[in-house]
Amino acid sequence: MNTLIKRLPLFAFILAAFSALAFNGPTVQPGSSTIIWTPDPLNPGQYIDVTDEVDEERYRCDEASMECTVTFSGNDPVNGSKTVLNEGQFVALP
């Protein structure tokens, strides 16, 4: 019984740490990407910001390409590292 009483502060600390992590949403890191891009069909090697279309689900990806939507680290399509979100060709819907 004495060992249980001695460990109560440790249990309280663990419960507080778990609560702090479990009930707080994820934070956006400064280098994380928040803009979604698609390859520019008129200018090969360049990308167009399509974040609004993706957020409103006004697009589809045809199976014609390897990159439909991508993100770049630091939102930088020139120097950032690319992550492909969806494969296909981006088609904006009205």
Backbone as ProteinMPNN parsed JSONL, in Angstrom:
{"seq_chain_A": "MNTLIKRLPLFAFILAAFSALAFNGPTVQPGSSTIIWTPDPLNPGQYIDVTDEVDEERYRCDEASMECTVTFSGNDPVNGSKTVLNEGQFVALP", "coords_chain_A": {"N_chain_A": [[0.82, -1.194, 0.0], [1.975, 1.218, 0.731], [3.815, 1.593, -1.346], [2.143, 2.093, -3.467], [0.972, 4.521, -2.719], [3.238, 6.101, -2.742], [3.707, 6.216, -5.441], [1.663, 7.681, -6.525], [2.005, 10.507, -7.231], [3.543, 10.168, -9.579], [1.763, 8.749, -11.238], [-0.195, 10.743, -11.495], [1.256, 12.677, -12.885], [1.77, 11.325, -15.309], [-0.853, 10.987, -16.254], [-1.583, 13.69, -16.585], [0.247, 14.469, -18.569], [-0.517, 12.787, -20.682], [-3.142, 13.742, -21.095], [-2.592, 16.354, -21.91], [-1.372, 15.954, -24.377], [-3.23, 14.371, -25.782], [-5.647, 15.785, -25.992], [-5.206, 18.132, -27.318], [-5.109, 19.705, -30.444], [-3.281, 19.007, -33.516], [-0.396, 20.964, -34.214], [0.562, 23.348, -36.663], [3.571, 23.122, -38.195], [6.295, 25.402, -38.81], [7.658, 24.833, -41.253], [5.929, 23.249, -42.658], [3.685, 22.182, -45.295], [0.968, 23.991, -46.693], [-0.272, 24.647, -48.951], [-1.727, 23.408, -51.904], [-0.71, 22.011, -54.922], [-0.725, 21.691, -58.54], [0.628, 20.273, -61.554], [1.408, 22.663, -64.075], [-0.3, 22.736, -67.055], [0.305, 24.286, -69.278], [2.843, 25.27, -68.942], [5.403, 23.353, -68.712], [7.053, 21.81, -65.958], [6.448, 23.743, -64.123], [4.187, 24.807, -61.477], [0.732, 25.116, -60.407], [-1.278, 26.821, -58.037], [-3.809, 25.145, -56.439], [-5.338, 25.062, -54.176], [-7.831, 26.113, -53.269], [-9.724, 24.85, -54.969], [-9.332, 22.183, -54.253], [-9.97, 22.232, -51.51], [-12.696, 22.802, -51.671], [-13.535, 20.626, -53.014], [-13.802, 20.626, -55.839], [-12.777, 19.247, -58.113], [-11.245, 16.647, -60.099], [-9.224, 13.724, -60.592], [-7.897, 12.559, -63.447], [-6.686, 9.537, -65.008], [-4.249, 10.124, -66.37], [-1.707, 11.004, -65.791], [1.193, 11.189, -63.612], [1.145, 12.928, -61.497], [-1.302, 14.498, -59.804], [-2.277, 16.105, -57.614], [-0.048, 17.831, -55.505], [2.204, 18.591, -52.78], [4.61, 20.874, -51.425], [7.499, 21.06, -49.411], [7.66, 23.691, -47.112], [6.016, 25.187, -48.736], [7.163, 25.8, -51.175], [7.554, 25.541, -54.438], [9.825, 25.622, -55.995], [12.235, 25.151, -54.529], [11.472, 23.379, -52.522], [10.856, 20.047, -51.168], [9.035, 17.611, -52.913], [5.809, 16.122, -52.419], [3.673, 13.713, -53.545], [0.239, 13.792, -53.59], [-2.086, 12.834, -54.907], [-2.438, 10.749, -57.759], [-2.617, 11.218, -61.307], [-4.241, 13.339, -63.784], [-4.969, 16.691, -63.155], [-8.218, 17.969, -63.108], [-10.251, 20.65, -63.125], [-13.464, 21.219, -61.807], [-16.608, 22.752, -62.68]], "CA_chain_A": [[0.0, 0.0, 0.0], [2.863, 2.373, 0.782], [4.412, 1.818, -2.661], [1.1, 2.7, -4.3], [0.844, 5.911, -2.298], [4.44, 6.792, -3.18], [3.672, 6.36, -6.891], [0.536, 8.519, -6.954], [2.437, 11.678, -8.013], [3.975, 9.71, -10.892], [0.551, 8.474, -12.004], [-0.821, 12.025, -11.803], [2.062, 13.298, -13.928], [1.522, 10.602, -16.558], [-2.213, 11.334, -16.68], [-1.562, 15.074, -17.06], [0.975, 14.5, -19.842], [-1.387, 12.161, -21.68], [-4.24, 14.668, -21.381], [-2.075, 17.498, -22.654], [-1.102, 15.545, -25.751], [-4.386, 13.756, -26.427], [-6.772, 16.68, -26.199], [-4.79, 19.306, -28.074], [-4.992, 19.392, -31.86], [-1.926, 19.135, -34.05], [0.007, 22.32, -34.567], [1.209, 23.442, -37.961], [4.975, 23.464, -38.062], [6.642, 26.476, -39.737], [8.099, 24.348, -42.55], [4.976, 22.329, -43.27], [3.006, 22.716, -46.463], [-0.459, 24.248, -46.566], [-0.757, 24.943, -50.294], [-1.761, 22.235, -52.766], [-0.315, 22.405, -56.264], [-0.834, 20.74, -59.642], [1.492, 20.691, -62.653], [0.831, 23.607, -65.033], [-0.29, 22.091, -68.371], [0.826, 25.195, -70.288], [4.255, 25.52, -68.657], [5.984, 22.163, -68.089], [8.031, 22.052, -64.904], [5.921, 24.724, -63.181], [3.007, 24.339, -60.763], [-0.355, 26.07, -60.159], [-1.924, 26.685, -56.731], [-5.201, 24.687, -56.575], [-5.799, 24.807, -52.82], [-9.257, 26.408, -53.145], [-10.482, 23.803, -55.647], [-9.229, 20.949, -53.47], [-10.739, 22.425, -50.279], [-14.122, 22.773, -51.997], [-13.735, 19.373, -53.748], [-14.23, 20.964, -57.199], [-11.781, 18.732, -59.04], [-11.067, 15.2, -60.164], [-7.932, 13.323, -61.133], [-7.946, 11.547, -64.498], [-5.537, 8.639, -64.926], [-3.37, 10.418, -67.499], [-0.43, 11.557, -65.356], [1.688, 10.683, -62.33], [0.961, 13.931, -60.447], [-2.532, 15.291, -59.876], [-2.081, 17.13, -56.586], [1.209, 17.674, -54.773], [2.591, 19.642, -51.848], [6.054, 21.086, -51.335], [7.917, 21.504, -48.089], [7.796, 25.138, -47.038], [5.182, 25.797, -49.785], [8.098, 26.331, -52.163], [7.67, 24.587, -55.538], [11.136, 25.701, -56.642], [13.289, 24.551, -53.702], [10.937, 22.426, -51.554], [10.757, 18.654, -51.589], [7.676, 17.349, -53.384], [5.067, 14.953, -51.972], [2.516, 13.502, -54.409], [-0.957, 13.444, -52.833], [-2.931, 12.031, -55.79], [-1.898, 10.55, -59.1], [-3.556, 11.512, -62.382], [-4.204, 14.71, -64.306], [-5.924, 17.55, -62.454], [-9.297, 18.543, -63.909], [-11.114, 21.489, -62.297], [-14.881, 21.117, -62.116], [-17.283, 24.059, -62.528]], "C_chain_A": [[0.866, 1.26, 0.0], [3.489, 2.652, -0.58], [3.401, 2.454, -3.608], [0.948, 4.182, -3.97], [2.06, 6.714, -2.761], [4.423, 7.051, -4.694], [2.517, 7.209, -7.392], [0.978, 9.784, -7.684], [2.901, 11.307, -9.42], [2.762, 9.421, -11.776], [-0.16, 9.765, -12.402], [-0.059, 12.736, -12.92], [1.816, 12.632, -15.276], [0.141, 10.931, -17.101], [-2.267, 12.761, -17.226], [-0.848, 15.178, -18.407], [0.137, 13.888, -20.959], [-2.518, 13.103, -22.071], [-3.771, 15.855, -22.215], [-1.839, 17.144, -24.115], [-2.363, 15.07, -26.472], [-5.48, 14.761, -26.777], [-6.402, 18.01, -26.844], [-4.603, 18.894, -29.519], [-3.569, 19.539, -32.347], [-1.626, 20.581, -34.41], [0.709, 22.29, -35.915], [2.638, 23.908, -37.748], [5.333, 24.527, -39.094], [7.042, 25.996, -41.124], [7.092, 23.459, -43.259], [4.227, 23.003, -44.412], [1.519, 22.895, -46.191], [-1.083, 24.547, -47.923], [-0.675, 23.669, -51.126], [-1.564, 22.709, -54.199], [-0.666, 21.315, -57.261], [0.099, 21.199, -60.752], [0.747, 21.605, -63.63], [0.872, 22.972, -66.426], [0.3, 22.972, -69.47], [2.321, 25.462, -70.137], [4.858, 24.305, -67.953], [7.07, 22.517, -67.076], [7.588, 23.086, -63.896], [4.614, 24.202, -62.596], [2.025, 25.483, -60.522], [-0.946, 25.775, -58.784], [-3.395, 26.311, -56.951], [-5.814, 24.389, -55.207], [-7.299, 25.036, -52.683], [-10.115, 25.32, -53.789], [-10.479, 22.505, -54.845], [-10.047, 21.069, -52.192], [-12.24, 22.317, -50.527], [-14.5, 21.525, -52.799], [-14.34, 19.619, -55.131], [-13.189, 20.502, -58.213], [-11.901, 17.212, -59.103], [-9.695, 14.932, -60.764], [-8.157, 12.234, -62.173], [-6.665, 10.717, -64.435], [-4.528, 8.88, -66.04], [-1.967, 10.84, -67.074], [-0.028, 10.942, -64.022], [1.433, 11.655, -61.186], [-0.336, 14.695, -60.683], [-2.427, 16.443, -58.878], [-0.814, 16.789, -55.807], [1.338, 18.795, -53.75], [4.112, 19.735, -51.875], [6.388, 21.531, -49.93], [8.155, 23.008, -48.127], [6.978, 25.875, -48.087], [6.025, 26.405, -50.891], [8.266, 25.337, -53.309], [9.024, 24.618, -56.245], [12.18, 24.925, -55.843], [12.8, 23.491, -52.735], [10.913, 21.01, -52.082], [9.293, 18.313, -51.83], [7.121, 16.076, -52.762], [3.829, 14.837, -52.85], [1.347, 13.044, -53.549], [-1.866, 12.519, -53.629], [-2.253, 11.905, -57.136], [-2.993, 10.817, -60.123], [-3.362, 12.921, -62.887], [-5.311, 15.508, -63.654], [-6.941, 18.128, -63.439], [-10.195, 19.318, -62.962], [-12.559, 21.33, -62.761], [-15.542, 22.466, -61.908], [-17.98, 24.199, -61.196]], "O_chain_A": [[0.532, 2.25, -0.651], [3.679, 3.813, -0.944], [3.769, 3.265, -4.457], [0.811, 5.005, -4.875], [1.926, 7.88, -3.132], [5.051, 7.996, -5.17], [2.411, 7.435, -8.597], [0.366, 10.119, -8.699], [2.671, 12.066, -10.361], [2.743, 9.811, -12.943], [-0.671, 9.874, -13.516], [-0.672, 13.332, -13.805], [1.669, 13.322, -16.285], [-0.011, 11.133, -18.306], [-2.933, 13.01, -18.231], [-1.302, 15.904, -19.291], [0.094, 14.425, -22.066], [-2.821, 13.246, -23.256], [-4.476, 16.304, -23.119], [-2.087, 17.966, -24.997], [-2.533, 15.347, -27.659], [-6.172, 14.584, -27.78], [-7.231, 18.919, -26.899], [-4.007, 17.854, -29.799], [-2.737, 20.134, -31.664], [-2.503, 21.32, -34.856], [1.373, 21.312, -36.258], [2.874, 24.975, -37.18], [4.727, 24.555, -40.165], [6.785, 26.701, -42.1], [7.368, 22.964, -44.352], [4.146, 24.229, -44.486], [0.89, 22.06, -45.541], [-2.302, 24.684, -48.026], [0.314, 22.939, -51.066], [-2.175, 23.686, -54.632], [-0.879, 20.162, -56.887], [0.344, 22.398, -60.887], [-0.408, 21.348, -63.971], [1.957, 22.694, -66.937], [0.75, 22.456, -70.493], [2.987, 25.838, -71.101], [4.829, 24.231, -66.725], [7.893, 23.403, -67.307], [8.278, 23.299, -62.899], [4.005, 23.279, -63.137], [2.411, 26.649, -60.442], [-1.098, 24.613, -58.408], [-4.142, 27.066, -57.574], [-6.711, 23.554, -55.098], [-7.981, 24.235, -52.044], [-11.125, 24.911, -53.216], [-11.494, 21.813, -54.766], [-10.743, 20.126, -51.814], [-12.974, 21.799, -49.686], [-15.649, 21.379, -53.216], [-15.264, 18.922, -55.548], [-12.768, 21.276, -59.073], [-12.565, 16.585, -58.278], [-9.086, 15.813, -61.37], [-8.558, 11.12, -61.836], [-5.668, 11.159, -63.864], [-4.0, 7.921, -66.603], [-1.106, 11.017, -67.936], [-0.824, 10.254, -63.383], [1.494, 11.26, -60.022], [-0.453, 15.449, -61.649], [-2.484, 17.612, -59.258], [-0.545, 15.629, -55.494], [0.662, 19.819, -53.846], [4.803, 18.804, -52.291], [5.64, 22.298, -49.323], [8.772, 23.529, -49.056], [7.205, 27.063, -48.317], [5.643, 27.416, -51.48], [9.035, 24.384, -53.182], [9.33, 23.713, -57.022], [12.929, 24.13, -56.41], [13.615, 22.763, -52.169], [10.947, 20.787, -53.292], [8.421, 18.683, -51.044], [7.833, 15.086, -52.592], [3.018, 15.762, -52.899], [1.442, 12.03, -52.858], [-2.365, 11.529, -53.094], [-1.581, 12.827, -57.6], [-4.176, 10.655, -59.822], [-2.435, 13.618, -62.474], [-6.458, 15.065, -63.6], [-6.575, 18.7, -64.466], [-10.834, 18.728, -62.09], [-12.838, 21.309, -63.96], [-15.104, 23.247, -61.063], [-18.588, 25.234, -60.924]]}, "name": "protein", "num_of_chains": 1, "seq": "MNTLIKRLPLFAFILAAFSALAFNGPTVQPGSSTIIWTPDPLNPGQYIDVTDEVDEERYRCDEASMECTVTFSGNDPVNGSKTVLNEGQFVALP"}
